[in-house]
PDB file of C-alpha atoms in Angstrom:
ATOM      1  CA  UNK A   1     225.270  25.809 -14.710  1.00  0.00           C
ATOM      2  CA  UNK A   2     222.278  23.298 -13.468  1.00  0.00           C
ATOM      3  CA  UNK A   3     219.725  24.995 -10.596  1.00  0.00           C
ATOM      4  CA  UNK A   4     218.022  23.182  -8.479  1.00  0.00           C
ATOM      5  CA  UNK A   5     215.547  24.052  -6.227  1.00  0.00           C
ATOM      6  CA  UNK A   6     213.079  22.033  -4.121  1.00  0.00           C
ATOM      7  CA  UNK A   7     211.586  22.230  -0.794  1.00  0.00           C
ATOM      8  CA  UNK A   8     208.193  21.957   0.428  1.00  0.00           C
ATOM      9  CA  UNK A   9     204.632  22.539  -1.552  1.00  0.00           C
ATOM     10  CA  UNK A  10     203.821  26.063  -0.696  1.00  0.00           C
ATOM     11  CA  UNK A  11     207.212  27.794   0.037  1.00  0.00           C
ATOM     12  CA  UNK A  12     208.146  29.632  -3.287  1.00  0.00           C
ATOM     13  CA  UNK A  13     209.687  27.206  -5.563  1.00  0.00           C
ATOM     14  CA  UNK A  14     207.911  28.416  -8.033  1.00  0.00           C
ATOM     15  CA  UNK A  15     208.466  31.831  -8.191  1.00  0.00           C
ATOM     16  CA  UNK A  16     211.991  31.106  -7.203  1.00  0.00           C
ATOM     17  CA  UNK A  17     212.741  29.773 -10.420  1.00  0.00           C
ATOM     18  CA  UNK A  18     210.733  32.308 -12.325  1.00  0.00           C
ATOM     19  CA  UNK A  19     212.678  34.471 -10.326  1.00  0.00           C
ATOM     20  CA  UNK A  20     215.950  32.821 -11.374  1.00  0.00           C
ATOM     21  CA  UNK A  21     215.225  32.882 -15.150  1.00  0.00           C
ATOM     22  CA  UNK A  22     214.574  36.760 -15.958  1.00  0.00           C
ATOM     23  CA  UNK A  23     217.495  37.002 -14.017  1.00  0.00           C
ATOM     24  CA  UNK A  24     219.822  34.928 -15.143  1.00  0.00           C
ATOM     25  CA  UNK A  25     217.962  34.208 -18.490  1.00  0.00           C
ATOM     26  CA  UNK A  26     217.512  30.314 -17.802  1.00  0.00           C
ATOM     27  CA  UNK A  27     215.372  28.332 -18.028  1.00  0.00           C
ATOM     28  CA  UNK A  28     212.728  26.190 -16.185  1.00  0.00           C
ATOM     29  CA  UNK A  29     211.415  22.416 -16.542  1.00  0.00           C
ATOM     30  CA  UNK A  30     208.782  21.811 -13.617  1.00  0.00           C
ATOM     31  CA  UNK A  31     209.341  18.915 -12.106  1.00  0.00           C
ATOM     32  CA  UNK A  32     205.728  18.807 -11.845  1.00  0.00           C
ATOM     33  CA  UNK A  33     204.248  19.826 -15.786  1.00  0.00           C
ATOM     34  CA  UNK A  34     206.132  16.399 -16.138  1.00  0.00           C
ATOM     35  CA  UNK A  35     204.855  14.427 -13.236  1.00  0.00           C
ATOM     36  CA  UNK A  36     201.391  15.320 -14.983  1.00  0.00           C
ATOM     37  CA  UNK A  37     201.992  15.391 -18.441  1.00  0.00           C
ATOM     38  CA  UNK A  38     202.807  11.523 -17.349  1.00  0.00           C
ATOM     39  CA  UNK A  39     199.969  11.277 -15.477  1.00  0.00           C
ATOM     40  CA  UNK A  40     197.824  12.596 -17.774  1.00  0.00           C
ATOM     41  CA  UNK A  41     199.161  10.369 -21.083  1.00  0.00           C
ATOM     42  CA  UNK A  42     197.764   7.626 -19.014  1.00  0.00           C
ATOM     43  CA  UNK A  43     201.625   6.036 -18.960  1.00  0.00           C
ATOM     44  CA  UNK A  44     201.697   6.149 -15.652  1.00  0.00           C
ATOM     45  CA  UNK A  45     198.995   5.121 -12.612  1.00  0.00           C
ATOM     46  CA  UNK A  46     200.512   7.144  -9.954  1.00  0.00           C
ATOM     47  CA  UNK A  47     198.099   9.663  -8.854  1.00  0.00           C
ATOM     48  CA  UNK A  48     199.459  13.759  -7.914  1.00  0.00           C
ATOM     49  CA  UNK A  49     198.421  12.509  -4.454  1.00  0.00           C
ATOM     50  CA  UNK A  50     201.827   9.742  -4.536  1.00  0.00           C
ATOM     51  CA  UNK A  51     204.862  11.688  -3.613  1.00  0.00           C
ATOM     52  CA  UNK A  52     207.072   8.927  -2.560  1.00  0.00           C
ATOM     53  CA  UNK A  53     206.156   6.611  -5.660  1.00  0.00           C
ATOM     54  CA  UNK A  54     205.905  10.279  -7.660  1.00  0.00           C
ATOM     55  CA  UNK A  55     210.632  10.398  -6.744  1.00  0.00           C
ATOM     56  CA  UNK A  56     211.217   7.472  -7.262  1.00  0.00           C
ATOM     57  CA  UNK A  57     209.772   7.549 -10.299  1.00  0.00           C
ATOM     58  CA  UNK A  58     209.585  11.012 -11.824  1.00  0.00           C
ATOM     59  CA  UNK A  59     213.630  11.237 -10.492  1.00  0.00           C
ATOM     60  CA  UNK A  60     215.347   8.878 -12.674  1.00  0.00           C
ATOM     61  CA  UNK A  61     214.008   9.872 -15.762  1.00  0.00           C
ATOM     62  CA  UNK A  62     215.277  13.956 -14.283  1.00  0.00           C
ATOM     63  CA  UNK A  63     218.416  13.290 -13.641  1.00  0.00           C
ATOM     64  CA  UNK A  64     219.416  12.401 -17.029  1.00  0.00           C
ATOM     65  CA  UNK A  65     217.791  15.896 -18.264  1.00  0.00           C
ATOM     66  CA  UNK A  66     220.143  17.458 -15.169  1.00  0.00           C
ATOM     67  CA  UNK A  67     223.643  15.162 -16.789  1.00  0.00           C
ATOM     68  CA  UNK A  68     221.876  15.539 -20.240  1.00  0.00           C
ATOM     69  CA  UNK A  69     222.065  20.008 -19.957  1.00  0.00           C
ATOM     70  CA  UNK A  70     226.345  19.688 -17.532  1.00  0.00           C
ATOM     71  CA  UNK A  71     227.127  17.649 -20.487  1.00  0.00           C
ATOM     72  CA  UNK A  72     226.193  19.510 -22.616  1.00  0.00           C
ATOM     73  CA  UNK A  73     226.902  23.176 -21.193  1.00  0.00           C
ATOM     74  CA  UNK A  74     223.463  24.576 -21.000  1.00  0.00           C
ATOM     75  CA  UNK A  75     221.738  26.282 -18.588  1.00  0.00           C
ATOM     76  CA  UNK A  76     218.989  25.419 -16.381  1.00  0.00           C
ATOM     77  CA  UNK A  77     216.480  25.478 -13.608  1.00  0.00           C
ATOM     78  CA  UNK A  78     214.807  22.640 -12.275  1.00  0.00           C
ATOM     79  CA  UNK A  79     211.855  23.297  -9.652  1.00  0.00           C
ATOM     80  CA  UNK A  80     209.643  20.593  -7.768  1.00  0.00           C
ATOM     81  CA  UNK A  81     209.411  18.480  -4.319  1.00  0.00           C
ATOM     82  CA  UNK A  82     210.282  15.015  -5.747  1.00  0.00           C
ATOM     83  CA  UNK A  83     214.534  16.083  -5.687  1.00  0.00           C
ATOM     84  CA  UNK A  84     214.808  12.359  -3.171  1.00  0.00           C
ATOM     85  CA  UNK A  85     216.832  14.381  -0.067  1.00  0.00           C
ATOM     86  CA  UNK A  86     220.127  11.932  -1.671  1.00  0.00           C
ATOM     87  CA  UNK A  87     220.847  13.288  -4.840  1.00  0.00           C
ATOM     88  CA  UNK A  88     224.329  14.517  -4.599  1.00  0.00           C
ATOM     89  CA  UNK A  89     224.283  10.029  -5.134  1.00  0.00           C
ATOM     90  CA  UNK A  90     223.818   9.585  -8.490  1.00  0.00           C
ATOM     91  CA  UNK A  91     225.912  12.332  -9.733  1.00  0.00           C
ATOM     92  CA  UNK A  92     229.857  12.309 -10.264  1.00  0.00           C
ATOM     93  CA  UNK A  93     231.945  14.822  -8.887  1.00  0.00           C
ATOM     94  CA  UNK A  94     232.313  16.009 -12.562  1.00  0.00           C
ATOM     95  CA  UNK A  95     228.220  16.505 -12.738  1.00  0.00           C
ATOM     96  CA  UNK A  96     228.510  18.140  -8.749  1.00  0.00           C
ATOM     97  CA  UNK A  97     230.090  20.908 -10.550  1.00  0.00           C
ATOM     98  CA  UNK A  98     228.005  21.866 -12.563  1.00  0.00           C
ATOM     99  CA  UNK A  99     224.871  21.536 -10.327  1.00  0.00           C
ATOM    100  CA  UNK A 100     223.916  24.426  -8.147  1.00  0.00           C
ATOM    101  CA  UNK A 101     221.232  22.646  -4.953  1.00  0.00           C
ATOM    102  CA  UNK A 102     218.484  25.552  -2.973  1.00  0.00           C
ATOM    103  CA  UNK A 103     215.939  24.043  -0.498  1.00  0.00           C
ATOM    104  CA  UNK A 104     213.549  26.753   0.854  1.00  0.00           C
ATOM    105  CA  UNK A 105     211.620  25.924   3.689  1.00  0.00           C
ATOM    106  CA  UNK A 106     208.995  27.799   6.153  1.00  0.00           C
ATOM    107  CA  UNK A 107     209.931  28.271   9.559  1.00  0.00           C
ATOM    108  CA  UNK A 108     206.913  27.129  11.719  1.00  0.00           C
ATOM    109  CA  UNK A 109     206.662  31.142  13.212  1.00  0.00           C
ATOM    110  CA  UNK A 110     206.249  32.263   9.329  1.00  0.00           C
ATOM    111  CA  UNK A 111     203.938  29.243   8.390  1.00  0.00           C
ATOM    112  CA  UNK A 112     202.172  30.669  11.885  1.00  0.00           C
ATOM    113  CA  UNK A 113     201.546  34.561  11.051  1.00  0.00           C
ATOM    114  CA  UNK A 114     201.474  34.018   7.645  1.00  0.00           C
ATOM    115  CA  UNK A 115     198.920  31.254   6.685  1.00  0.00           C
ATOM    116  CA  UNK A 116     196.196  32.831   4.504  1.00  0.00           C
ATOM    117  CA  UNK A 117     198.916  35.306   2.339  1.00  0.00           C
ATOM    118  CA  UNK A 118     201.098  32.023   1.798  1.00  0.00           C
ATOM    119  CA  UNK A 119     196.940  30.296   0.466  1.00  0.00           C
ATOM    120  CA  UNK A 120     196.750  33.373  -1.227  1.00  0.00           C
ATOM    121  CA  UNK A 121     200.208  32.841  -3.235  1.00  0.00           C
ATOM    122  CA  UNK A 122     199.511  29.216  -4.453  1.00  0.00           C
ATOM    123  CA  UNK A 123     198.511  30.082  -7.394  1.00  0.00           C
ATOM    124  CA  UNK A 124     201.519  32.982  -8.541  1.00  0.00           C
ATOM    125  CA  UNK A 125     202.900  31.471 -11.758  1.00  0.00           C
ATOM    126  CA  UNK A 126     200.491  28.058 -11.835  1.00  0.00           C
ATOM    127  CA  UNK A 127     197.010  27.034 -11.152  1.00  0.00           C
ATOM    128  CA  UNK A 128     196.369  25.448  -7.994  1.00  0.00           C
ATOM    129  CA  UNK A 129     193.102  23.648  -8.927  1.00  0.00           C
ATOM    130  CA  UNK A 130     192.085  22.404  -5.754  1.00  0.00           C
ATOM    131  CA  UNK A 131     194.117  23.435  -2.630  1.00  0.00           C
ATOM    132  CA  UNK A 132     190.948  22.485   0.185  1.00  0.00           C
ATOM    133  CA  UNK A 133     193.567  20.110   1.610  1.00  0.00           C
ATOM    134  CA  UNK A 134     196.555  23.016   2.392  1.00  0.00           C
ATOM    135  CA  UNK A 135     196.513  24.010   6.129  1.00  0.00           C
ATOM    136  CA  UNK A 136     199.000  25.848   8.034  1.00  0.00           C
ATOM    137  CA  UNK A 137     199.682  21.787   9.571  1.00  0.00           C
ATOM    138  CA  UNK A 138     200.034  20.365   6.825  1.00  0.00           C
ATOM    139  CA  UNK A 139     202.424  22.888   5.906  1.00  0.00           C
ATOM    140  CA  UNK A 140     204.505  23.152   8.276  1.00  0.00           C
ATOM    141  CA  UNK A 141     204.736  19.334   8.943  1.00  0.00           C
ATOM    142  CA  UNK A 142     205.669  19.187   5.235  1.00  0.00           C
ATOM    143  CA  UNK A 143     208.088  21.621   6.026  1.00  0.00           C
ATOM    144  CA  UNK A 144     209.564  19.722   8.752  1.00  0.00           C
ATOM    145  CA  UNK A 145     210.191  16.608   6.589  1.00  0.00           C
ATOM    146  CA  UNK A 146     212.052  18.736   3.910  1.00  0.00           C
ATOM    147  CA  UNK A 147     213.783  20.114   7.299  1.00  0.00           C
ATOM    148  CA  UNK A 148     214.784  17.277   8.140  1.00  0.00           C
ATOM    149  CA  UNK A 149     216.080  15.209   4.930  1.00  0.00           C
ATOM    150  CA  UNK A 150     218.169  17.336   3.457  1.00  0.00           C
ATOM    151  CA  UNK A 151     219.518  17.450   6.624  1.00  0.00           C
ATOM    152  CA  UNK A 152     220.356  14.314   7.740  1.00  0.00           C
ATOM    153  CA  UNK A 153     222.164  14.407   3.596  1.00  0.00           C
ATOM    154  CA  UNK A 154     224.438  17.383   5.104  1.00  0.00           C
ATOM    155  CA  UNK A 155     222.504  19.768   2.443  1.00  0.00           C
ATOM    156  CA  UNK A 156     222.409  24.239   2.834  1.00  0.00           C
ATOM    157  CA  UNK A 157     218.234  24.715   3.808  1.00  0.00           C
ATOM    158  CA  UNK A 158     217.133  28.321   3.208  1.00  0.00           C
ATOM    159  CA  UNK A 159     214.962  28.772   5.950  1.00  0.00           C
ATOM    160  CA  UNK A 160     211.557  31.598   5.996  1.00  0.00           C
ATOM    161  CA  UNK A 161     212.036  32.986   8.682  1.00  0.00           C
ATOM    162  CA  UNK A 162     210.096  36.672   8.058  1.00  0.00           C
ATOM    163  CA  UNK A 163     210.061  38.109   5.371  1.00  0.00           C
ATOM    164  CA  UNK A 164     210.414  35.785   2.291  1.00  0.00           C
ATOM    165  CA  UNK A 165     210.739  38.593  -0.593  1.00  0.00           C
ATOM    166  CA  UNK A 166     214.206  39.196   1.540  1.00  0.00           C
ATOM    167  CA  UNK A 167     215.020  35.444   1.409  1.00  0.00           C
ATOM    168  CA  UNK A 168     214.489  35.329  -2.755  1.00  0.00           C
ATOM    169  CA  UNK A 169     216.557  38.133  -3.443  1.00  0.00           C
ATOM    170  CA  UNK A 170     219.135  36.741  -0.576  1.00  0.00           C
ATOM    171  CA  UNK A 171     218.923  33.180  -2.610  1.00  0.00           C
ATOM    172  CA  UNK A 172     218.656  35.515  -6.157  1.00  0.00           C
ATOM    173  CA  UNK A 173     222.124  37.082  -5.019  1.00  0.00           C
TER     174      UNK A 173
END
């Protein structure tokens, strides 16, 4: 089984991946690690701010990692925001049967009432070197984009509206 976890920045993708690792003992692969390895090694001239270009650049690599895991009947959690909304088009049915997709998003109301808490958890698993561009308005805009993109492709979205921990527990079950 391959579990893909995606969503906007700061929604808790990496925390969910870590909790799944602990519960199911599935290893997880952070697309951010791949991104930074390619950027720091000089293999690409893209920067961490080139989100759309990074999705186009990274997805073919991530797609083939997922296919390899499925073909080898290996469990893997793939976590990151660089998953195209039409990701299903990259796989035949034989692969899709072995892939579970989780998209996390936050409601505007949740962001408004928990913004400081959201920011305080920004480095719970991976250290953010610079989080100065994170604003409530930016988070809302990013979440709207993810919700619209997933909905337009018929994907289920887990929207965090009140209690983050309870929502994540629901996903884990």
